[in-house]
Structure formats: C-alpha cells, structure tokens
mmCIF file of C-alpha atoms and ligand atoms in Angstrom:
data_model
loop_
_atom_site.group_PDB
_atom_site.id
_atom_site.type_symbol
_atom_site.label_atom_id
_atom_site.label_comp_id
_atom_site.label_asym_id
_atom_site.label_seq_id
_atom_site.Cartn_x
_atom_site.Cartn_y
_atom_site.Cartn_z
ATOM 1 C CA UNK Q 9 25.031 -24.012 -17.117
ATOM 2 C CA UNK Q 10 23.232 -24.468 -13.475
ATOM 3 C CA UNK Q 11 22.224 -28.468 -13.605
ATOM 4 C CA UNK Q 12 19.867 -30.122 -11.494
ATOM 5 C CA UNK Q 13 18.936 -33.810 -11.156
ATOM 6 C CA UNK Q 14 15.927 -35.355 -10.146
ATOM 7 C CA UNK Q 15 14.996 -38.952 -9.393
ATOM 8 C CA UNK Q 16 11.553 -40.654 -9.013
ATOM 9 C CA UNK Q 17 10.559 -44.044 -7.957
ATOM 10 C CA UNK Q 18 6.974 -45.517 -7.770
ATOM 11 C CA UNK Q 19 4.872 -48.561 -7.769
ATOM 12 C CA UNK Q 20 1.273 -49.507 -8.040
ATOM 13 C CA UNK Q 21 -0.750 -52.387 -7.668
ATOM 14 C CA UNK Q 22 -2.308 -55.066 -10.891
ATOM 15 C CA UNK Q 23 -5.861 -55.587 -10.211
ATOM 16 C CA UNK Q 24 -8.300 -56.998 -12.721
ATOM 17 C CA UNK Q 25 -10.677 -55.163 -14.474
ATOM 18 C CA UNK Q 26 -8.372 -51.912 -15.455
ATOM 19 C CA UNK Q 27 -6.735 -50.618 -18.378
ATOM 20 C CA UNK Q 28 -2.676 -50.867 -17.855
ATOM 21 C CA UNK Q 29 -1.667 -47.674 -18.932
ATOM 22 C CA UNK Q 30 2.569 -47.130 -19.473
ATOM 23 C CA UNK Q 31 4.037 -44.352 -20.897
ATOM 24 C CA UNK Q 32 0.748 -43.254 -21.769
ATOM 25 C CA UNK Q 33 0.114 -46.248 -23.946
ATOM 26 C CA UNK Q 34 -2.727 -48.607 -23.037
ATOM 27 C CA UNK Q 35 -1.031 -51.997 -23.340
ATOM 28 C CA UNK Q 36 -3.124 -55.069 -23.904
ATOM 29 C CA UNK Q 37 -2.702 -57.525 -20.736
ATOM 30 C CA UNK Q 38 -5.292 -59.216 -18.439
ATOM 31 C CA UNK Q 39 -4.874 -57.037 -15.261
ATOM 32 C CA UNK Q 40 -4.355 -53.162 -15.370
ATOM 33 C CA UNK Q 41 -2.255 -51.030 -12.681
ATOM 34 C CA UNK Q 42 -4.590 -49.574 -9.703
ATOM 35 C CA UNK Q 43 -4.710 -46.053 -8.569
ATOM 36 C CA UNK Q 44 -6.420 -43.310 -8.595
ATOM 37 C CA UNK Q 45 -5.520 -41.468 -11.725
ATOM 38 C CA UNK Q 46 -4.877 -44.135 -14.770
ATOM 39 C CA UNK Q 47 -2.133 -45.475 -12.331
ATOM 40 C CA UNK Q 48 1.086 -44.795 -14.834
ATOM 41 C CA UNK Q 49 3.708 -46.071 -12.817
ATOM 42 C CA UNK Q 50 6.556 -45.149 -15.842
ATOM 43 C CA UNK Q 51 4.961 -41.332 -15.796
ATOM 44 C CA UNK Q 52 4.258 -41.307 -12.192
ATOM 45 C CA UNK Q 53 8.208 -41.666 -11.595
ATOM 46 C CA UNK Q 54 8.852 -39.037 -14.458
ATOM 47 C CA UNK Q 55 6.750 -36.408 -12.966
ATOM 48 C CA UNK Q 56 8.120 -36.751 -9.143
ATOM 49 C CA UNK Q 57 11.579 -36.883 -10.778
ATOM 50 C CA UNK Q 58 11.239 -33.516 -12.715
ATOM 51 C CA UNK Q 59 9.321 -32.370 -9.336
ATOM 52 C CA UNK Q 60 12.104 -33.389 -7.431
ATOM 53 C CA UNK Q 61 14.761 -31.923 -9.660
ATOM 54 C CA UNK Q 62 12.814 -28.576 -9.513
ATOM 55 C CA UNK Q 63 12.349 -28.505 -5.968
ATOM 56 C CA UNK Q 64 8.669 -28.241 -6.366
ATOM 57 C CA UNK Q 65 7.392 -31.223 -3.770
ATOM 58 C CA UNK Q 66 5.936 -34.184 -5.549
ATOM 59 C CA UNK Q 67 3.186 -35.758 -7.528
ATOM 60 C CA UNK Q 68 0.892 -36.290 -4.332
ATOM 61 C CA UNK Q 69 1.113 -32.452 -3.157
ATOM 62 C CA UNK Q 70 0.274 -31.124 -6.642
ATOM 63 C CA UNK Q 71 -2.545 -34.097 -7.753
ATOM 64 C CA UNK Q 72 -3.814 -34.864 -4.393
ATOM 65 C CA UNK Q 73 -5.494 -38.483 -4.560
ATOM 66 C CA UNK Q 74 -8.113 -37.594 -2.429
ATOM 67 C CA UNK Q 75 -9.577 -34.947 -5.201
ATOM 68 C CA UNK Q 76 -12.130 -35.976 -7.353
ATOM 69 C CA UNK Q 77 -10.800 -33.876 -9.998
ATOM 70 C CA UNK Q 78 -7.817 -36.119 -10.343
ATOM 71 C CA UNK Q 79 -10.149 -39.718 -10.347
ATOM 72 C CA UNK Q 80 -9.190 -41.428 -13.860
ATOM 73 C CA UNK Q 81 -7.030 -38.701 -14.762
ATOM 74 C CA UNK Q 82 -4.668 -39.171 -17.453
ATOM 75 C CA UNK Q 83 -0.831 -39.255 -16.495
ATOM 76 C CA UNK Q 84 0.021 -37.381 -19.717
ATOM 77 C CA UNK Q 85 -1.885 -34.658 -19.108
ATOM 78 C CA UNK Q 86 -0.254 -34.740 -15.138
ATOM 79 C CA UNK Q 87 3.071 -34.776 -16.694
ATOM 80 C CA UNK Q 88 1.968 -32.167 -18.918
ATOM 81 C CA UNK Q 89 1.248 -30.130 -16.148
ATOM 82 C CA UNK Q 90 4.618 -30.666 -14.399
ATOM 83 C CA UNK Q 91 6.389 -29.759 -17.109
ATOM 84 C CA UNK Q 92 4.482 -26.214 -17.209
ATOM 85 C CA UNK Q 93 5.389 -25.749 -13.706
ATOM 86 C CA UNK Q 94 9.131 -26.523 -14.099
ATOM 87 C CA UNK Q 95 9.239 -24.677 -17.224
ATOM 88 C CA UNK Q 96 7.635 -21.407 -15.171
ATOM 89 C CA UNK Q 97 11.042 -22.131 -12.859
ATOM 90 C CA UNK Q 98 13.152 -21.441 -16.045
ATOM 91 C CA UNK Q 99 14.258 -25.110 -16.579
ATOM 92 C CA UNK Q 100 14.360 -27.129 -19.214
ATOM 93 C CA UNK Q 101 15.199 -31.382 -19.629
ATOM 94 C CA UNK Q 102 18.259 -32.264 -20.738
ATOM 95 C CA UNK Q 103 17.593 -35.777 -20.511
ATOM 96 C CA UNK Q 104 15.799 -38.533 -18.675
ATOM 97 C CA UNK Q 105 16.398 -42.385 -17.707
ATOM 98 C CA UNK Q 106 13.474 -44.633 -16.822
ATOM 99 C CA UNK Q 107 13.492 -48.078 -15.189
ATOM 100 C CA UNK Q 108 10.226 -50.132 -15.604
ATOM 101 C CA UNK Q 109 10.091 -53.071 -13.161
ATOM 102 C CA UNK Q 110 7.579 -55.684 -14.148
ATOM 103 C CA UNK Q 111 7.547 -59.125 -14.928
ATOM 104 C CA UNK Q 112 4.993 -59.045 -17.719
ATOM 105 C CA UNK Q 113 4.103 -58.142 -20.189
ATOM 106 C CA UNK Q 114 6.980 -57.232 -22.450
ATOM 107 C CA UNK Q 115 7.906 -53.424 -23.005
ATOM 108 C CA UNK Q 116 9.411 -53.756 -26.440
ATOM 109 C CA UNK Q 117 6.413 -53.469 -28.656
ATOM 110 C CA UNK Q 118 5.860 -50.578 -27.428
ATOM 111 C CA UNK Q 119 9.267 -48.657 -26.270
ATOM 112 C CA UNK Q 120 9.442 -46.230 -29.050
ATOM 113 C CA UNK Q 121 5.969 -44.916 -29.034
ATOM 114 C CA UNK Q 122 6.701 -44.205 -25.949
ATOM 115 C CA UNK Q 123 9.950 -42.391 -26.180
ATOM 116 C CA UNK Q 124 8.303 -40.278 -28.580
ATOM 117 C CA UNK Q 125 5.615 -39.189 -26.641
ATOM 118 C CA UNK Q 126 7.702 -38.388 -23.691
ATOM 119 C CA UNK Q 127 10.442 -36.461 -25.566
ATOM 120 C CA UNK Q 128 7.094 -34.443 -27.196
ATOM 121 C CA UNK Q 129 6.092 -33.839 -23.349
ATOM 122 C CA UNK Q 130 9.014 -33.065 -22.214
ATOM 123 C CA UNK Q 131 10.335 -30.717 -25.331
ATOM 124 C CA UNK Q 132 13.736 -32.873 -25.880
ATOM 125 C CA UNK Q 133 14.875 -34.924 -28.712
ATOM 126 C CA UNK Q 134 14.128 -38.579 -29.006
ATOM 127 C CA UNK Q 135 17.679 -39.455 -27.869
ATOM 128 C CA UNK Q 136 17.473 -37.515 -24.475
ATOM 129 C CA UNK Q 137 15.052 -40.134 -23.409
ATOM 130 C CA UNK Q 138 15.854 -43.666 -22.205
ATOM 131 C CA UNK Q 139 13.617 -46.409 -21.122
ATOM 132 C CA UNK Q 140 14.490 -49.708 -20.260
ATOM 133 C CA UNK Q 141 12.833 -52.564 -18.638
ATOM 134 C CA UNK Q 142 13.915 -55.729 -16.324
ATOM 135 C CA UNK Q 143 12.173 -57.992 -14.280
ATOM 136 C CA UNK Q 144 12.490 -58.609 -10.695
ATOM 137 C CA UNK Q 145 13.698 -62.881 -11.369
ATOM 138 C CA UNK Q 146 10.565 -63.549 -9.901
ATOM 139 C CA UNK Q 147 11.703 -62.282 -6.441
ATOM 140 C CA UNK Q 148 9.110 -60.615 -4.242
ATOM 141 C CA UNK Q 149 5.805 -58.643 -4.831
ATOM 142 C CA UNK Q 150 6.808 -57.723 -8.259
ATOM 143 C CA UNK Q 151 8.337 -61.013 -9.060
ATOM 144 C CA UNK Q 152 4.857 -62.903 -8.089
ATOM 145 C CA UNK Q 153 3.353 -60.310 -10.458
ATOM 146 C CA UNK Q 154 1.482 -58.608 -7.852
ATOM 147 C CA UNK Q 155 2.385 -55.096 -9.438
ATOM 148 C CA UNK Q 156 4.693 -53.074 -10.851
ATOM 149 C CA UNK Q 157 7.578 -50.464 -10.092
ATOM 150 C CA UNK Q 158 9.317 -48.009 -11.864
ATOM 151 C CA UNK Q 159 12.479 -45.344 -11.651
ATOM 152 C CA UNK Q 160 13.159 -42.507 -12.812
ATOM 153 C CA UNK Q 161 15.990 -39.466 -12.775
ATOM 154 C CA UNK Q 162 16.018 -36.306 -14.998
ATOM 155 C CA UNK Q 163 18.384 -33.861 -15.398
ATOM 156 C CA UNK Q 164 17.200 -30.075 -15.977
ATOM 157 C CA UNK Q 165 19.450 -27.363 -17.060
ATOM 158 C CA UNK Q 166 18.664 -23.314 -16.704
ATOM 159 C CA UNK Q 167 16.755 -22.075 -19.827
ATOM 160 C CA UNK Q 168 19.640 -18.954 -20.750
ATOM 161 C CA UNK Q 169 17.934 -15.578 -21.047
HETATM 162 MG MG1 MG V 6 1.745 -43.916 -8.827
#
C-alpha cells in the first residue's frame, strides 16, 4: 500500500461585515473571516494538505486570489475540485485531522455537521475525520481575536486497481 502524507496551514483576519464560514457551516458571530473566497480557514488548510499529499501544488496555484471567478467562492466547492484532482492521481483519503485556532466562538455546537460534510466531500467515513479546536490562550494576534488559523494533516493511499 502506497501512503502519502500532507499538511496544510491557513490564517485569515476577522473583520466586520463578513459571514463566518467554518467547515462549510455558516456560524453566527459578529465578525467574519476576510478573503477573496468565503475564507473558510478550516477547509483551506484541509485543501492545502490534500494538494500537498498528492504533490499538486497549493490552493493559491489552483484558485488564484486575483481571479474574479473565485471571488466569494464556496470553499466546499473548492474542496470538491481538489478531491477530484486527488482521485485523478489514483489516490483516496485514508483520514484527516484538523485543528482550528480561535478565541471564539465555540466550535462544539457545529462539530458534528462539519465532520459529516467533510467526510461526504472526502468520500470517507465520519470516523476518518478528526476535528479539534483550541484557543491561543490570549496570546498574539489570534489571542486578541484579530483572526483565526487552522492546521490540517491528511493521509492518502493509492486506489488499488
Ligand atoms: Mg485561505
């Protein structure tokens, strides 16, 4: 069995007047993440981990922030496109593990829905998706609530003929 590991990281600023999208879920909050797409930091980290594991470059290469067609893009849609590229390389997801770093809001009420969505897009069982959240203990920019970051790791395996 051929295995490939990938890691991804992303960070976005929190600003007024934007929806907060995390894991494809719209989460009620007084601020939202700023970006060219819907700025779903969790799915961007996951997308980069998938691209990295498949040696397919990065999110910015596939969906350049300068391109008008990706303005306001759904990151679920971007993730679906990435999964299709990964499949074209004869690879499938074994499991993934995500960590959101944010002072607020609490992710727990949305956790199950997010895991369900990610598993569906990746084509895995729900127990193949790890999702954790931590604060930055008030330290630095994230600690001051100026933004959110996310880390992802993913394991791919070759699809047997
Ligand atoms: Mg991003």
